[in-house]
PDB file of N, CA, C and O in Angstrom:
ATOM      1  N   MET G   1      -0.222 -14.367   3.631  1.00 44.00           N
ATOM      2  CA  MET G   1       0.290 -13.064   3.229  1.00 44.00           C
ATOM      3  C   MET G   1      -0.885 -12.100   3.033  1.00 44.00           C
ATOM      4  O   MET G   1      -1.876 -12.430   2.403  1.00 44.00           O
ATOM      5  N   THR G   2      -0.791 -10.897   3.574  1.00 46.00           N
ATOM      6  CA  THR G   2      -1.867  -9.926   3.442  1.00 46.00           C
ATOM      7  C   THR G   2      -1.590  -8.987   2.290  1.00 46.00           C
ATOM      8  O   THR G   2      -0.451  -8.707   1.946  1.00 46.00           O
ATOM      9  N   ASN G   3      -2.655  -8.488   1.727  1.00 46.00           N
ATOM     10  CA  ASN G   3      -2.555  -7.555   0.613  1.00 46.00           C
ATOM     11  C   ASN G   3      -2.466  -6.140   1.170  1.00 46.00           C
ATOM     12  O   ASN G   3      -3.414  -5.637   1.743  1.00 46.00           O
ATOM     13  N   THR G   4      -1.343  -5.485   1.005  1.00 45.00           N
ATOM     14  CA  THR G   4      -1.149  -4.141   1.556  1.00 45.00           C
ATOM     15  C   THR G   4      -1.821  -3.061   0.717  1.00 45.00           C
ATOM     16  O   THR G   4      -1.908  -1.923   1.144  1.00 45.00           O
ATOM     17  N   THR G   5      -2.333  -3.422  -0.458  1.00 46.00           N
ATOM     18  CA  THR G   5      -3.008  -2.434  -1.290  1.00 46.00           C
ATOM     19  C   THR G   5      -4.529  -2.526  -1.167  1.00 46.00           C
ATOM     20  O   THR G   5      -5.245  -1.840  -1.867  1.00 46.00           O
ATOM     21  N   ASP G   6      -5.013  -3.374  -0.268  1.00 50.00           N
ATOM     22  CA  ASP G   6      -6.451  -3.523  -0.067  1.00 50.00           C
ATOM     23  C   ASP G   6      -7.021  -2.215   0.462  1.00 50.00           C
ATOM     24  O   ASP G   6      -6.532  -1.668   1.440  1.00 50.00           O
ATOM     25  N   THR G   7      -8.063  -1.697  -0.194  1.00 49.00           N
ATOM     26  CA  THR G   7      -8.634  -0.422   0.203  1.00 49.00           C
ATOM     27  C   THR G   7      -9.831  -0.577   1.132  1.00 49.00           C
ATOM     28  O   THR G   7     -10.380   0.415   1.596  1.00 49.00           O
ATOM     29  N   SER G   8     -10.271  -1.812   1.417  1.00 66.00           N
ATOM     30  CA  SER G   8     -11.392  -1.996   2.334  1.00 66.00           C
ATOM     31  C   SER G   8     -10.927  -1.676   3.755  1.00 66.00           C
ATOM     32  O   SER G   8      -9.755  -1.826   4.091  1.00 66.00           O
ATOM     33  N   LEU G   9     -11.867  -1.245   4.572  1.00 72.00           N
ATOM     34  CA  LEU G   9     -11.520  -0.863   5.930  1.00 72.00           C
ATOM     35  C   LEU G   9     -11.785  -2.009   6.896  1.00 72.00           C
ATOM     36  O   LEU G   9     -12.858  -2.605   6.882  1.00 72.00           O
ATOM     37  N   ASP G  10     -10.813  -2.283   7.735  1.00 83.00           N
ATOM     38  CA  ASP G  10     -11.014  -3.201   8.842  1.00 83.00           C
ATOM     39  C   ASP G  10     -11.936  -2.479   9.825  1.00 83.00           C
ATOM     40  O   ASP G  10     -11.653  -1.352  10.219  1.00 83.00           O
ATOM     41  N   PRO G  11     -13.053  -3.101  10.232  1.00 74.00           N
ATOM     42  CA  PRO G  11     -14.004  -2.404  11.111  1.00 74.00           C
ATOM     43  C   PRO G  11     -13.388  -1.949  12.430  1.00 74.00           C
ATOM     44  O   PRO G  11     -13.865  -1.003  13.031  1.00 74.00           O
ATOM     45  N   LEU G  12     -12.327  -2.610  12.877  1.00 81.00           N
ATOM     46  CA  LEU G  12     -11.697  -2.239  14.140  1.00 81.00           C
ATOM     47  C   LEU G  12     -10.562  -1.238  13.959  1.00 81.00           C
ATOM     48  O   LEU G  12      -9.974  -0.789  14.940  1.00 81.00           O
ATOM     49  N   ARG G  13     -10.259  -0.893  12.722  1.00 92.00           N
ATOM     50  CA  ARG G  13      -9.175   0.051  12.450  1.00 92.00           C
ATOM     51  C   ARG G  13      -9.526   1.421  13.021  1.00 92.00           C
ATOM     52  O   ARG G  13     -10.663   1.875  12.944  1.00 92.00           O
ATOM     53  N   LEU G  14      -8.535   2.069  13.572  1.00 96.00           N
ATOM     54  CA  LEU G  14      -8.713   3.419  14.099  1.00 96.00           C
ATOM     55  C   LEU G  14      -8.161   4.417  13.095  1.00 96.00           C
ATOM     56  O   LEU G  14      -7.055   4.249  12.583  1.00 96.00           O
ATOM     57  N   LEU G  15      -8.947   5.438  12.825  1.00 96.00           N
ATOM     58  CA  LEU G  15      -8.598   6.432  11.810  1.00 96.00           C
ATOM     59  C   LEU G  15      -8.352   7.788  12.447  1.00 96.00           C
ATOM     60  O   LEU G  15      -9.046   8.195  13.378  1.00 96.00           O
ATOM     61  N   SER G  16      -7.398   8.509  11.898  1.00 97.00           N
ATOM     62  CA  SER G  16      -7.126   9.875  12.349  1.00 97.00           C
ATOM     63  C   SER G  16      -8.166  10.814  11.733  1.00 97.00           C
ATOM     64  O   SER G  16      -8.828  10.475  10.750  1.00 97.00           O
ATOM     65  N   PRO G  17      -8.295  12.021  12.281  1.00 98.00           N
ATOM     66  CA  PRO G  17      -9.190  12.990  11.663  1.00 98.00           C
ATOM     67  C   PRO G  17      -8.852  13.245  10.191  1.00 98.00           C
ATOM     68  O   PRO G  17      -9.752  13.400   9.360  1.00 98.00           O
ATOM     69  N   ALA G  18      -7.570  13.267   9.840  1.00 97.00           N
ATOM     70  CA  ALA G  18      -7.177  13.484   8.439  1.00 97.00           C
ATOM     71  C   ALA G  18      -7.670  12.341   7.556  1.00 97.00           C
ATOM     72  O   ALA G  18      -8.137  12.573   6.436  1.00 97.00           O
ATOM     73  N   GLN G  19      -7.593  11.113   8.053  1.00 96.00           N
ATOM     74  CA  GLN G  19      -8.071   9.973   7.275  1.00 96.00           C
ATOM     75  C   GLN G  19      -9.584  10.013   7.113  1.00 96.00           C
ATOM     76  O   GLN G  19     -10.105   9.728   6.034  1.00 96.00           O
ATOM     77  N   VAL G  20     -10.293  10.384   8.175  1.00 96.00           N
ATOM     78  CA  VAL G  20     -11.754  10.501   8.093  1.00 96.00           C
ATOM     79  C   VAL G  20     -12.129  11.602   7.111  1.00 96.00           C
ATOM     80  O   VAL G  20     -13.033  11.446   6.301  1.00 96.00           O
ATOM     81  N   SER G  21     -11.411  12.696   7.160  1.00 97.00           N
ATOM     82  CA  SER G  21     -11.654  13.794   6.229  1.00 97.00           C
ATOM     83  C   SER G  21     -11.462  13.336   4.790  1.00 97.00           C
ATOM     84  O   SER G  21     -12.273  13.646   3.911  1.00 97.00           O
ATOM     85  N   GLN G  22     -10.412  12.588   4.553  1.00 96.00           N
ATOM     86  CA  GLN G  22     -10.134  12.103   3.204  1.00 96.00           C
ATOM     87  C   GLN G  22     -11.220  11.135   2.733  1.00 96.00           C
ATOM     88  O   GLN G  22     -11.642  11.191   1.577  1.00 96.00           O
ATOM     89  N   LEU G  23     -11.690  10.272   3.619  1.00 93.00           N
ATOM     90  CA  LEU G  23     -12.723   9.291   3.260  1.00 93.00           C
ATOM     91  C   LEU G  23     -14.085   9.927   3.000  1.00 93.00           C
ATOM     92  O   LEU G  23     -14.814   9.506   2.120  1.00 93.00           O
ATOM     93  N   THR G  24     -14.423  10.923   3.805  1.00 94.00           N
ATOM     94  CA  THR G  24     -15.778  11.479   3.770  1.00 94.00           C
ATOM     95  C   THR G  24     -15.895  12.802   3.043  1.00 94.00           C
ATOM     96  O   THR G  24     -17.002  13.198   2.673  1.00 94.00           O
ATOM     97  N   GLY G  25     -14.784  13.500   2.888  1.00 95.00           N
ATOM     98  CA  GLY G  25     -14.839  14.837   2.305  1.00 95.00           C
ATOM     99  C   GLY G  25     -15.228  15.904   3.314  1.00 95.00           C
ATOM    100  O   GLY G  25     -15.407  17.065   2.963  1.00 95.00           O
ATOM    101  N   ILE G  26     -15.356  15.521   4.582  1.00 96.00           N
ATOM    102  CA  ILE G  26     -15.688  16.477   5.647  1.00 96.00           C
ATOM    103  C   ILE G  26     -14.387  17.146   6.089  1.00 96.00           C
ATOM    104  O   ILE G  26     -13.431  16.462   6.457  1.00 96.00           O
ATOM    105  N   PRO G  27     -14.330  18.471   6.065  1.00 98.00           N
ATOM    106  CA  PRO G  27     -13.098  19.153   6.460  1.00 98.00           C
ATOM    107  C   PRO G  27     -12.687  18.812   7.897  1.00 98.00           C
ATOM    108  O   PRO G  27     -13.543  18.601   8.773  1.00 98.00           O
ATOM    109  N   ILE G  28     -11.391  18.766   8.150  1.00 98.00           N
ATOM    110  CA  ILE G  28     -10.870  18.477   9.479  1.00 98.00           C
ATOM    111  C   ILE G  28     -11.418  19.476  10.501  1.00 98.00           C
ATOM    112  O   ILE G  28     -11.734  19.112  11.633  1.00 98.00           O
ATOM    113  N   GLU G  29     -11.555  20.725  10.092  1.00 98.00           N
ATOM    114  CA  GLU G  29     -12.078  21.758  10.996  1.00 98.00           C
ATOM    115  C   GLU G  29     -13.511  21.443  11.422  1.00 98.00           C
ATOM    116  O   GLU G  29     -13.903  21.692  12.561  1.00 98.00           O
ATOM    117  N   THR G  30     -14.301  20.905  10.495  1.00 97.00           N
ATOM    118  CA  THR G  30     -15.679  20.528  10.820  1.00 97.00           C
ATOM    119  C   THR G  30     -15.684  19.365  11.799  1.00 97.00           C
ATOM    120  O   THR G  30     -16.463  19.366  12.771  1.00 97.00           O
ATOM    121  N   LEU G  31     -14.830  18.382  11.584  1.00 98.00           N
ATOM    122  CA  LEU G  31     -14.735  17.266  12.527  1.00 98.00           C
ATOM    123  C   LEU G  31     -14.379  17.768  13.922  1.00 98.00           C
ATOM    124  O   LEU G  31     -14.947  17.320  14.922  1.00 98.00           O
ATOM    125  N   SER G  32     -13.457  18.719  13.995  1.00 97.00           N
ATOM    126  CA  SER G  32     -13.064  19.299  15.270  1.00 97.00           C
ATOM    127  C   SER G  32     -14.237  20.018  15.934  1.00 97.00           C
ATOM    128  O   SER G  32     -14.486  19.870  17.136  1.00 97.00           O
ATOM    129  N   ARG G  33     -14.972  20.787  15.154  1.00 97.00           N
ATOM    130  CA  ARG G  33     -16.144  21.508  15.671  1.00 97.00           C
ATOM    131  C   ARG G  33     -17.182  20.513  16.198  1.00 97.00           C
ATOM    132  O   ARG G  33     -17.778  20.726  17.250  1.00 97.00           O
ATOM    133  N   TRP G  34     -17.402  19.426  15.452  1.00 96.00           N
ATOM    134  CA  TRP G  34     -18.360  18.398  15.888  1.00 96.00           C
ATOM    135  C   TRP G  34     -17.929  17.775  17.214  1.00 96.00           C
ATOM    136  O   TRP G  34     -18.753  17.516  18.081  1.00 96.00           O
ATOM    137  N   ARG G  35     -16.632  17.541  17.374  1.00 96.00           N
ATOM    138  CA  ARG G  35     -16.153  16.962  18.642  1.00 96.00           C
ATOM    139  C   ARG G  35     -16.400  17.924  19.787  1.00 96.00           C
ATOM    140  O   ARG G  35     -16.828  17.504  20.869  1.00 96.00           O
ATOM    141  N   LYS G  36     -16.158  19.198  19.576  1.00 96.00           N
ATOM    142  CA  LYS G  36     -16.377  20.188  20.638  1.00 96.00           C
ATOM    143  C   LYS G  36     -17.844  20.261  21.034  1.00 96.00           C
ATOM    144  O   LYS G  36     -18.168  20.510  22.187  1.00 96.00           O
ATOM    145  N   ARG G  37     -18.738  20.018  20.070  1.00 96.00           N
ATOM    146  CA  ARG G  37     -20.184  20.028  20.331  1.00 96.00           C
ATOM    147  C   ARG G  37     -20.709  18.652  20.736  1.00 96.00           C
ATOM    148  O   ARG G  37     -21.889  18.509  21.021  1.00 96.00           O
ATOM    149  N   ASN G  38     -19.813  17.650  20.716  1.00 93.00           N
ATOM    150  CA  ASN G  38     -20.191  16.268  21.002  1.00 93.00           C
ATOM    151  C   ASN G  38     -21.327  15.826  20.074  1.00 93.00           C
ATOM    152  O   ASN G  38     -22.340  15.275  20.504  1.00 93.00           O
ATOM    153  N   ALA G  39     -21.147  16.083  18.780  1.00 92.00           N
ATOM    154  CA  ALA G  39     -22.194  15.825  17.789  1.00 92.00           C
ATOM    155  C   ALA G  39     -21.687  14.956  16.645  1.00 92.00           C
ATOM    156  O   ALA G  39     -20.489  14.930  16.343  1.00 92.00           O
ATOM    157  N   ASN G  40     -22.601  14.261  16.011  1.00 91.00           N
ATOM    158  CA  ASN G  40     -22.423  13.520  14.772  1.00 91.00           C
ATOM    159  C   ASN G  40     -21.612  12.235  14.884  1.00 91.00           C
ATOM    160  O   ASN G  40     -22.190  11.172  14.912  1.00 91.00           O
ATOM    161  N   LEU G  41     -20.302  12.296  14.906  1.00 94.00           N
ATOM    162  CA  LEU G  41     -19.479  11.085  14.845  1.00 94.00           C
ATOM    163  C   LEU G  41     -18.889  10.718  16.201  1.00 94.00           C
ATOM    164  O   LEU G  41     -18.276  11.561  16.862  1.00 94.00           O
ATOM    165  N   PRO G  42     -19.033   9.451  16.615  1.00 95.00           N
ATOM    166  CA  PRO G  42     -18.350   9.023  17.837  1.00 95.00           C
ATOM    167  C   PRO G  42     -16.832   9.015  17.615  1.00 95.00           C
ATOM    168  O   PRO G  42     -16.374   8.772  16.501  1.00 95.00           O
ATOM    169  N   TYR G  43     -16.092   9.298  18.667  1.00 96.00           N
ATOM    170  CA  TYR G  43     -14.631   9.335  18.548  1.00 96.00           C
ATOM    171  C   TYR G  43     -14.001   8.872  19.853  1.00 96.00           C
ATOM    172  O   TYR G  43     -14.666   8.756  20.879  1.00 96.00           O
ATOM    173  N   LEU G  44     -12.713   8.616  19.791  1.00 96.00           N
ATOM    174  CA  LEU G  44     -11.929   8.200  20.955  1.00 96.00           C
ATOM    175  C   LEU G  44     -10.835   9.214  21.213  1.00 96.00           C
ATOM    176  O   LEU G  44     -10.244   9.747  20.277  1.00 96.00           O
ATOM    177  N   HIS G  45     -10.558   9.462  22.488  1.00 94.00           N
ATOM    178  CA  HIS G  45      -9.364  10.210  22.868  1.00 94.00           C
ATOM    179  C   HIS G  45      -8.362   9.189  23.371  1.00 94.00           C
ATOM    180  O   HIS G  45      -8.646   8.451  24.307  1.00 94.00           O
ATOM    181  N   MET G  46      -7.227   9.140  22.731  1.00 91.00           N
ATOM    182  CA  MET G  46      -6.169   8.213  23.130  1.00 91.00           C
ATOM    183  C   MET G  46      -4.945   9.056  23.435  1.00 91.00           C
ATOM    184  O   MET G  46      -4.176   9.403  22.518  1.00 91.00           O
ATOM    185  N   GLY G  47      -4.813   9.425  24.688  1.00 93.00           N
ATOM    186  CA  GLY G  47      -3.767  10.384  25.042  1.00 93.00           C
ATOM    187  C   GLY G  47      -4.132  11.724  24.421  1.00 93.00           C
ATOM    188  O   GLY G  47      -5.224  12.221  24.606  1.00 93.00           O
ATOM    189  N   ARG G  48      -3.242  12.266  23.629  1.00 94.00           N
ATOM    190  CA  ARG G  48      -3.514  13.531  22.924  1.00 94.00           C
ATOM    191  C   ARG G  48      -4.144  13.300  21.554  1.00 94.00           C
ATOM    192  O   ARG G  48      -4.518  14.242  20.877  1.00 94.00           O
ATOM    193  N   ASN G  49      -4.206  12.048  21.155  1.00 96.00           N
ATOM    194  CA  ASN G  49      -4.699  11.728  19.812  1.00 96.00           C
ATOM    195  C   ASN G  49      -6.197  11.490  19.792  1.00 96.00           C
ATOM    196  O   ASN G  49      -6.755  10.903  20.710  1.00 96.00           O
ATOM    197  N   VAL G  50      -6.820  11.932  18.721  1.00 97.00           N
ATOM    198  CA  VAL G  50      -8.224  11.657  18.460  1.00 97.00           C
ATOM    199  C   VAL G  50      -8.269  10.591  17.374  1.00 97.00           C
ATOM    200  O   VAL G  50      -7.550  10.684  16.377  1.00 97.00           O
ATOM    201  N   ARG G  51      -9.097   9.592  17.586  1.00 97.00           N
ATOM    202  CA  ARG G  51      -9.258   8.529  16.603  1.00 97.00           C
ATOM    203  C   ARG G  51     -10.735   8.206  16.439  1.00 97.00           C
ATOM    204  O   ARG G  51     -11.532   8.383  17.355  1.00 97.00           O
ATOM    205  N   TYR G  52     -11.062   7.735  15.258  1.00 97.00           N
ATOM    206  CA  TYR G  52     -12.411   7.306  14.933  1.00 97.00           C
ATOM    207  C   TYR G  52     -12.350   5.831  14.549  1.00 97.00           C
ATOM    208  O   TYR G  52     -11.436   5.411  13.837  1.00 97.00           O
ATOM    209  N   ARG G  53     -13.326   5.045  14.990  1.00 95.00           N
ATOM    210  CA  ARG G  53     -13.380   3.650  14.568  1.00 95.00           C
ATOM    211  C   ARG G  53     -13.958   3.587  13.158  1.00 95.00           C
ATOM    212  O   ARG G  53     -14.967   4.245  12.860  1.00 95.00           O
ATOM    213  N   ALA G  54     -13.335   2.806  12.315  1.00 95.00           N
ATOM    214  CA  ALA G  54     -13.786   2.680  10.929  1.00 95.00           C
ATOM    215  C   ALA G  54     -15.237   2.223  10.864  1.00 95.00           C
ATOM    216  O   ALA G  54     -16.011   2.697  10.032  1.00 95.00           O
ATOM    217  N   ILE G  55     -15.643   1.321  11.751  1.00 94.00           N
ATOM    218  CA  ILE G  55     -17.019   0.817  11.755  1.00 94.00           C
ATOM    219  C   ILE G  55     -18.010   1.945  12.031  1.00 94.00           C
ATOM    220  O   ILE G  55     -19.092   1.989  11.443  1.00 94.00           O
ATOM    221  N   ASP G  56     -17.657   2.883  12.904  1.00 94.00           N
ATOM    222  CA  ASP G  56     -18.538   4.017  13.192  1.00 94.00           C
ATOM    223  C   ASP G  56     -18.668   4.940  11.993  1.00 94.00           C
ATOM    224  O   ASP G  56     -19.753   5.459  11.716  1.00 94.00           O
ATOM    225  N   ILE G  57     -17.574   5.130  11.272  1.00 94.00           N
ATOM    226  CA  ILE G  57     -17.615   5.963  10.059  1.00 94.00           C
ATOM    227  C   ILE G  57     -18.495   5.287   9.015  1.00 94.00           C
ATOM    228  O   ILE G  57     -19.334   5.930   8.378  1.00 94.00           O
ATOM    229  N   GLN G  58     -18.328   3.976   8.859  1.00 92.00           N
ATOM    230  CA  GLN G  58     -19.140   3.231   7.896  1.00 92.00           C
ATOM    231  C   GLN G  58     -20.621   3.336   8.247  1.00 92.00           C
ATOM    232  O   GLN G  58     -21.454   3.605   7.377  1.00 92.00           O
ATOM    233  N   HIS G  59     -20.973   3.164   9.516  1.00 93.00           N
ATOM    234  CA  HIS G  59     -22.382   3.275   9.929  1.00 93.00           C
ATOM    235  C   HIS G  59     -22.919   4.682   9.686  1.00 93.00           C
ATOM    236  O   HIS G  59     -24.063   4.854   9.250  1.00 93.00           O
ATOM    237  N   TRP G  60     -22.121   5.678   9.985  1.00 93.00           N
ATOM    238  CA  TRP G  60     -22.552   7.066   9.791  1.00 93.00           C
ATOM    239  C   TRP G  60     -22.839   7.331   8.317  1.00 93.00           C
ATOM    240  O   TRP G  60     -23.845   7.948   7.973  1.00 93.00           O
ATOM    241  N   ILE G  61     -21.962   6.841   7.453  1.00 92.00           N
ATOM    242  CA  ILE G  61     -22.170   7.014   6.013  1.00 92.00           C
ATOM    243  C   ILE G  61     -23.456   6.328   5.577  1.00 92.00           C
ATOM    244  O   ILE G  61     -24.273   6.896   4.843  1.00 92.00           O
ATOM    245  N   GLU G  62     -23.667   5.099   6.047  1.00 92.00           N
ATOM    246  CA  GLU G  62     -24.876   4.355   5.687  1.00 92.00           C
ATOM    247  C   GLU G  62     -26.141   5.052   6.175  1.00 92.00           C
ATOM    248  O   GLU G  62     -27.163   5.057   5.486  1.00 92.00           O
ATOM    249  N   GLN G  63     -26.092   5.668   7.357  1.00 93.00           N
ATOM    250  CA  GLN G  63     -27.250   6.381   7.894  1.00 93.00           C
ATOM    251  C   GLN G  63     -27.593   7.622   7.076  1.00 93.00           C
ATOM    252  O   GLN G  63     -28.726   8.094   7.105  1.00 93.00           O
ATOM    253  N   HIS G  64     -26.631   8.153   6.366  1.00 91.00           N
ATOM    254  CA  HIS G  64     -26.851   9.361   5.572  1.00 91.00           C
ATOM    255  C   HIS G  64     -27.098   9.072   4.096  1.00 91.00           C
ATOM    256  O   HIS G  64     -27.190   9.993   3.289  1.00 91.00           O
ATOM    257  N   MET G  65     -27.228   7.806   3.769  1.00 92.00           N
ATOM    258  CA  MET G  65     -27.520   7.407   2.391  1.00 92.00           C
ATOM    259  C   MET G  65     -28.962   7.772   2.055  1.00 92.00           C
ATOM    260  O   MET G  65     -29.882   7.500   2.823  1.00 92.00           O
ATOM    261  N   ILE G  66     -29.148   8.415   0.939  1.00 92.00           N
ATOM    262  CA  ILE G  66     -30.492   8.741   0.449  1.00 92.00           C
ATOM    263  C   ILE G  66     -30.737   7.886  -0.786  1.00 92.00           C
ATOM    264  O   ILE G  66     -29.980   7.945  -1.753  1.00 92.00           O
ATOM    265  N   THR G  67     -31.779   7.107  -0.726  1.00 90.00           N
ATOM    266  CA  THR G  67     -32.127   6.219  -1.833  1.00 90.00           C
ATOM    267  C   THR G  67     -33.324   6.826  -2.564  1.00 90.00           C
ATOM    268  O   THR G  67     -34.361   7.068  -1.948  1.00 90.00           O
ATOM    269  N   PRO G  68     -33.183   7.060  -3.858  1.00 87.00           N
ATOM    270  CA  PRO G  68     -34.304   7.619  -4.614  1.00 87.00           C
ATOM    271  C   PRO G  68     -35.518   6.689  -4.532  1.00 87.00           C
ATOM    272  O   PRO G  68     -35.374   5.456  -4.567  1.00 87.00           O
ATOM    273  N   THR G  69     -36.694   7.280  -4.441  1.00 88.00           N
ATOM    274  CA  THR G  69     -37.908   6.477  -4.341  1.00 88.00           C
ATOM    275  C   THR G  69     -38.684   6.393  -5.646  1.00 88.00           C
ATOM    276  O   THR G  69     -39.678   5.697  -5.725  1.00 88.00           O
ATOM    277  N   ARG G  70     -38.204   7.117  -6.640  1.00 83.00           N
ATOM    278  CA  ARG G  70     -38.883   7.051  -7.934  1.00 83.00           C
ATOM    279  C   ARG G  70     -37.871   7.203  -9.046  1.00 83.00           C
ATOM    280  O   ARG G  70     -36.753   7.666  -8.834  1.00 83.00           O
ATOM    281  N   THR G  71     -38.270   6.828 -10.226  1.00 80.00           N
ATOM    282  CA  THR G  71     -37.417   6.975 -11.404  1.00 80.00           C
ATOM    283  C   THR G  71     -38.025   8.007 -12.338  1.00 80.00           C
ATOM    284  O   THR G  71     -39.235   8.203 -12.355  1.00 80.00           O
ATOM    285  N   LEU G  72     -37.184   8.635 -13.091  1.00 78.00           N
ATOM    286  CA  LEU G  72     -37.663   9.597 -14.101  1.00 78.00           C
ATOM    287  C   LEU G  72     -37.861   8.881 -15.412  1.00 78.00           C
ATOM    288  O   LEU G  72     -37.020   8.092 -15.832  1.00 78.00           O
ATOM    289  N   ASP G  73     -38.955   9.151 -16.059  1.00 70.00           N
ATOM    290  CA  ASP G  73     -39.249   8.514 -17.356  1.00 70.00           C
ATOM    291  C   ASP G  73     -38.818   9.394 -18.487  1.00 70.00           C
ATOM    292  O   ASP G  73     -38.836  10.548 -18.508  1.00 70.00           O
TER     293      ASP G  73
END
């Protein structure tokens, strides 16, 4: 039996622009602009639908992680 309330992402799951926007806080309009410029996030065209692979979103987030290099005393 699978847990339907699990919030972890299956790496092969395909996400809509609205879902990516909700996960990342990036406005849907910005995602659309990025697609037109072929920039930032990889995406799929499936018929008329645009989808993003969850694994690509996860990698993109990890690439933009900033880790502090010092501590404040």
